[in-house]
XYZ file of N, CA and C in Angstrom:
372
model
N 186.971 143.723 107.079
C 187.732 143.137 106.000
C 188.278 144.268 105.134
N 189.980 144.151 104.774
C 190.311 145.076 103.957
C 190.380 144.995 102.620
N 190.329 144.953 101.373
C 190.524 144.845 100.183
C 191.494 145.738 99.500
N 192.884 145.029 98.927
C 193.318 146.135 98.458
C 193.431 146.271 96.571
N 192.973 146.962 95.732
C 192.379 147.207 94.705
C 193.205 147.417 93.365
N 194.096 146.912 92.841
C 194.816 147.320 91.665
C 194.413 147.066 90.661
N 193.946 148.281 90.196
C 193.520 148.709 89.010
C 194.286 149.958 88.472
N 194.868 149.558 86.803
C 195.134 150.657 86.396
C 194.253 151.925 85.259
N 193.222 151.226 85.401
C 191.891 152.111 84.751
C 191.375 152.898 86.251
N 191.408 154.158 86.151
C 190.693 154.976 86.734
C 189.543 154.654 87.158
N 188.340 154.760 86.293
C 186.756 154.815 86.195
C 186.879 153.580 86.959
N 187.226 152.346 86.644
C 187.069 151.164 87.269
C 187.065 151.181 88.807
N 188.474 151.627 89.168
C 188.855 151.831 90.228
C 188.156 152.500 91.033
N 187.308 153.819 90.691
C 186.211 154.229 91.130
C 185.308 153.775 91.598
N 184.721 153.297 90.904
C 183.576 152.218 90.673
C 183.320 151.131 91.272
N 184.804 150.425 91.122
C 185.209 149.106 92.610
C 184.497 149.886 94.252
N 185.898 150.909 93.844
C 185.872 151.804 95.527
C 184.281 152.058 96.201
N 183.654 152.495 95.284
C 182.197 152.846 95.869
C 181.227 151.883 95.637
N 181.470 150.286 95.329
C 180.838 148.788 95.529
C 181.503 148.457 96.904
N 182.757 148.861 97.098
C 183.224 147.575 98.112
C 182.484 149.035 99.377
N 182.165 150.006 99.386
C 182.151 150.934 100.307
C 180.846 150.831 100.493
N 179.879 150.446 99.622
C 178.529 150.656 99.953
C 178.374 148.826 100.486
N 179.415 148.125 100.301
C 179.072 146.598 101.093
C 179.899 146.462 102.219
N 180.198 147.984 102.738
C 180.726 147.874 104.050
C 182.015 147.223 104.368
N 182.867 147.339 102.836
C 184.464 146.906 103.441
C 185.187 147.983 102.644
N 185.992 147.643 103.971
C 187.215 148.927 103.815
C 188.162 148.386 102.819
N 188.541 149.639 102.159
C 189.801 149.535 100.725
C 190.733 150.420 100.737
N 191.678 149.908 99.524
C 192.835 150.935 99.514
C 192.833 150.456 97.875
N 192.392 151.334 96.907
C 192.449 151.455 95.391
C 193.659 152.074 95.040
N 194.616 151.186 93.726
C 195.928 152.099 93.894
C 195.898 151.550 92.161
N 196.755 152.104 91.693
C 196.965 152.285 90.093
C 198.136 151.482 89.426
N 199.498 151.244 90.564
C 200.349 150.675 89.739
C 200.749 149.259 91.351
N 202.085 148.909 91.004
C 202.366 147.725 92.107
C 203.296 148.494 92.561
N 203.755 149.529 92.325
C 204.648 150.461 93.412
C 203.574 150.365 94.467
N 202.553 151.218 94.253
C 201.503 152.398 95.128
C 201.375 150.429 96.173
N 200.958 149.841 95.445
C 200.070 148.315 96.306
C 200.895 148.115 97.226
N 202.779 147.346 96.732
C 203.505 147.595 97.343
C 203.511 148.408 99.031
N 203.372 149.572 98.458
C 203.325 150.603 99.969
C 202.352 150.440 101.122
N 201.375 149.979 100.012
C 200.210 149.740 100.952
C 200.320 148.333 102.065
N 200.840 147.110 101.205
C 200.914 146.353 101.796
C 202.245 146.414 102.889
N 202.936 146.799 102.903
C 203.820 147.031 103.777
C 203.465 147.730 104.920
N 202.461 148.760 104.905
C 202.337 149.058 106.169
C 200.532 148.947 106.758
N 200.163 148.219 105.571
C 198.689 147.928 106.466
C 198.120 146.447 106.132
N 197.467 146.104 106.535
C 196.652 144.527 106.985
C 195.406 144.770 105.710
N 195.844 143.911 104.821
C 195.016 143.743 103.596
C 194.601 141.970 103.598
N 193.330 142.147 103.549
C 192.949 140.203 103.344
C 192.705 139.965 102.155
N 192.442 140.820 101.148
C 192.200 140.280 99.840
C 192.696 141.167 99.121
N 193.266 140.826 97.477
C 193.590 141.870 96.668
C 192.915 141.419 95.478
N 192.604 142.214 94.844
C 192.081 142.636 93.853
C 192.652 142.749 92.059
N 193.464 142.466 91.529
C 194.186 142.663 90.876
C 193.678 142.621 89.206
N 193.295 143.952 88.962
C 192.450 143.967 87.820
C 193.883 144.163 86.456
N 193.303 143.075 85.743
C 194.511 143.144 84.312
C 193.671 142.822 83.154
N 194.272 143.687 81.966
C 193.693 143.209 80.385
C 193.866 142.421 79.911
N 195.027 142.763 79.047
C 195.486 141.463 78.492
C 197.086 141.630 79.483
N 197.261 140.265 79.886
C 198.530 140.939 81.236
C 199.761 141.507 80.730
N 200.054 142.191 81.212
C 201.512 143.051 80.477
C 202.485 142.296 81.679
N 203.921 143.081 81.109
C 204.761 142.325 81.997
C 204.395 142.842 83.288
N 204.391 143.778 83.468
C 203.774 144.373 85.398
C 203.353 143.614 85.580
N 201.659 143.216 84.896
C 200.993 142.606 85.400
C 201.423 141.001 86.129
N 201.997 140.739 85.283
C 202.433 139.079 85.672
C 203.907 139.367 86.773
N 204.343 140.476 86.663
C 205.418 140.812 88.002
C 204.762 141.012 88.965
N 203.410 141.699 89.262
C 202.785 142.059 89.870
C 202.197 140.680 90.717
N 201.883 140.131 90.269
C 201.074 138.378 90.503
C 201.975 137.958 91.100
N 203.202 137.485 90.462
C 204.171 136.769 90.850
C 204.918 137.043 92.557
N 205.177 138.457 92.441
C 205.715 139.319 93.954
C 204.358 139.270 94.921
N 202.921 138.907 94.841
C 201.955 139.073 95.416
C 201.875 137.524 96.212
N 202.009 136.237 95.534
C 202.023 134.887 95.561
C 203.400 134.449 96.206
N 204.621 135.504 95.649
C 206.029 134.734 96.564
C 205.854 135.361 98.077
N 205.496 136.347 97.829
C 205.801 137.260 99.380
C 204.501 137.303 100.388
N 203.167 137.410 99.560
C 202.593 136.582 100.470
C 201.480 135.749 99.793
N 202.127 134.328 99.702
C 201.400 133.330 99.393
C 200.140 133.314 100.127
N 199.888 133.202 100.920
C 198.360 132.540 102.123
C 197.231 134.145 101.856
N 197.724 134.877 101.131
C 196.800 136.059 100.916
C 196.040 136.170 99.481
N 194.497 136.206 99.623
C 193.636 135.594 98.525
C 194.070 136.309 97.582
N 193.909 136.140 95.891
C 194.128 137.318 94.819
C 192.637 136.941 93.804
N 191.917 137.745 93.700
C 191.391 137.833 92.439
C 191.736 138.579 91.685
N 191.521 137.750 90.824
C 191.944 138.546 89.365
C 190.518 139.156 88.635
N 190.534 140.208 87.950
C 189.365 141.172 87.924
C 190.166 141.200 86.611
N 189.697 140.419 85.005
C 190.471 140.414 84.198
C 189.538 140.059 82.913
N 190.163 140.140 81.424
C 189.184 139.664 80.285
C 188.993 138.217 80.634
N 187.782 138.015 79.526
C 187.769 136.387 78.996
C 188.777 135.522 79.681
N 188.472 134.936 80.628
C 189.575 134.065 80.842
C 189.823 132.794 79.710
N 188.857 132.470 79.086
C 189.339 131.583 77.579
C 190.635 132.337 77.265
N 190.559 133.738 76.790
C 191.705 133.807 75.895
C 192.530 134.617 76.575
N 193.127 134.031 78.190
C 194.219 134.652 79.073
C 194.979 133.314 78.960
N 195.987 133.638 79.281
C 197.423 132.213 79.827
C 196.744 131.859 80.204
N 197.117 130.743 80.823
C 196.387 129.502 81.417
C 197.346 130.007 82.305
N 198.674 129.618 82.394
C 199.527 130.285 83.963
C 199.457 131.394 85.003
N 198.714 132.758 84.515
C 198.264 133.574 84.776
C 197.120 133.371 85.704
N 196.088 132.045 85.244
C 194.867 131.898 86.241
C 195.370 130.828 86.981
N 196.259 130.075 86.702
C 196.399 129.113 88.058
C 196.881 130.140 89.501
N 197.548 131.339 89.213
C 198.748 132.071 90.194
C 196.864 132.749 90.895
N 196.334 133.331 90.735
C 195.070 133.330 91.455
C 194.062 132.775 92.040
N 193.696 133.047 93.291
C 192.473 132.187 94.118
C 191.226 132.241 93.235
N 190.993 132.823 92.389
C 189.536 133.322 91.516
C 189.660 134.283 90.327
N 189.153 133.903 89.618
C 188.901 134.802 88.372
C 187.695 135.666 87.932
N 187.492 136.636 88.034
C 186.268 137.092 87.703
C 186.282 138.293 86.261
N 185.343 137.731 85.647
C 185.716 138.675 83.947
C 185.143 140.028 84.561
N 185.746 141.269 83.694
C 185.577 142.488 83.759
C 184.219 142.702 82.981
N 183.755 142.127 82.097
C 183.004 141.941 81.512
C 181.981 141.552 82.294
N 181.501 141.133 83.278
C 181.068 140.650 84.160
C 180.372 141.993 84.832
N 179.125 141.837 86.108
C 178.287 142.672 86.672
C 179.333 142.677 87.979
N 179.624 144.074 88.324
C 180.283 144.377 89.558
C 179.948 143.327 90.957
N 178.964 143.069 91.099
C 178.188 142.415 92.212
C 178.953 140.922 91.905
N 179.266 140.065 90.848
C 179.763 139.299 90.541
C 181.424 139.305 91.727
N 181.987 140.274 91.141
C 183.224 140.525 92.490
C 182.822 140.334 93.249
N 181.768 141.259 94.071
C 181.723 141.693 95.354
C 181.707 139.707 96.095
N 180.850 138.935 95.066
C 180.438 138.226 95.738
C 181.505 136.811 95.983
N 182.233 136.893 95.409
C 183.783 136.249 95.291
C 184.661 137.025 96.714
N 184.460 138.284 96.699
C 185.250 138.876 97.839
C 184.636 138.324 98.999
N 183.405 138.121 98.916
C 182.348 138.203 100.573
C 182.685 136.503 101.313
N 182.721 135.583 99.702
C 183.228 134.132 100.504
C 184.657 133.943 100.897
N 186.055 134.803 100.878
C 186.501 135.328 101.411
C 186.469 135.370 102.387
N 186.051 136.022 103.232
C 185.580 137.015 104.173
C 184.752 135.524 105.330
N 184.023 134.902 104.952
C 183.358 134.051 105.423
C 184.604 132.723 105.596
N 185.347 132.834 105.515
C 186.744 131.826 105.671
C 187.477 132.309 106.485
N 187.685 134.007 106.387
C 188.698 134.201 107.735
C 188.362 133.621 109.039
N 189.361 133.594 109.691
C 189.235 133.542 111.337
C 189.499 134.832 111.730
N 188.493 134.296 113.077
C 188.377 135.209 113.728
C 189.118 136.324 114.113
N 189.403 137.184 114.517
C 190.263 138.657 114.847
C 189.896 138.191 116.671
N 190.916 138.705 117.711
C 190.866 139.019 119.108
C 191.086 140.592 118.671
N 190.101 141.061 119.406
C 190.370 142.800 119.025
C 190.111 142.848 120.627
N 191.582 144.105 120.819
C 191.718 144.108 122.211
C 191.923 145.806 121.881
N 191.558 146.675 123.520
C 191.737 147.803 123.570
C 192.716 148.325 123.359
């Protein structure tokens, strides 16, 4: 399973990277929706990650281009208080999980995920 990670806090992003690495899934941690962008274009991501504060306009451009282009691909949002976020902001995501929140809290939102895909044919 791939996870791909947007966060524009550093430390966070860190921190994600070496949770999702010590639970044995592969990532791609990136800082803005250019870098994600790139990523998704040329590699096979099943979940994204999409950590926001209070959402700036990126952020909600960011959501929006993630949901038109590829709808059927999960998004959590890795974000404050969802009490005092838009309400439109959390419908456009599969899950919400506060930043405020214990890392393991993600992980464990990512893992049921993961338990929904189908299967892969992996051929030589």
């Amino acid at each position: 399973m791939t996870i791909l990670v947007i966060e524009k806090q550093a430390h966070l992003r860190q921190l994600i990277e070496l949770e999702l690495s010590d639970a044995s899934l592969d990532c791609f941690c990136v800082a803005t929706s250019d870098e994600a962008h790139d990523v998704l274009m040329f590699e096979k991501v099943d979940v994204v990650v999409l950590g926001v504060g209070w959402p700036s306009q990126e952020d909600l451009h960011t959501l929006c281009w993630l949901k038109s282009f590829f709808p059927d691909l999960p998004i959590v949002l890795f974000a404050g208080e969802e009490d005092l976020q838009p309400k439109s902001i959390a419908r456009l995501a599969d899950v919400w999980v506060e930043k405020s929140s214990r890392i393991d809290l993600l992980l464990v939102e990512i893992q049921r995920f993961k338990q929904k895909m189908p299967l892969r044919l992996l051929t030589p």
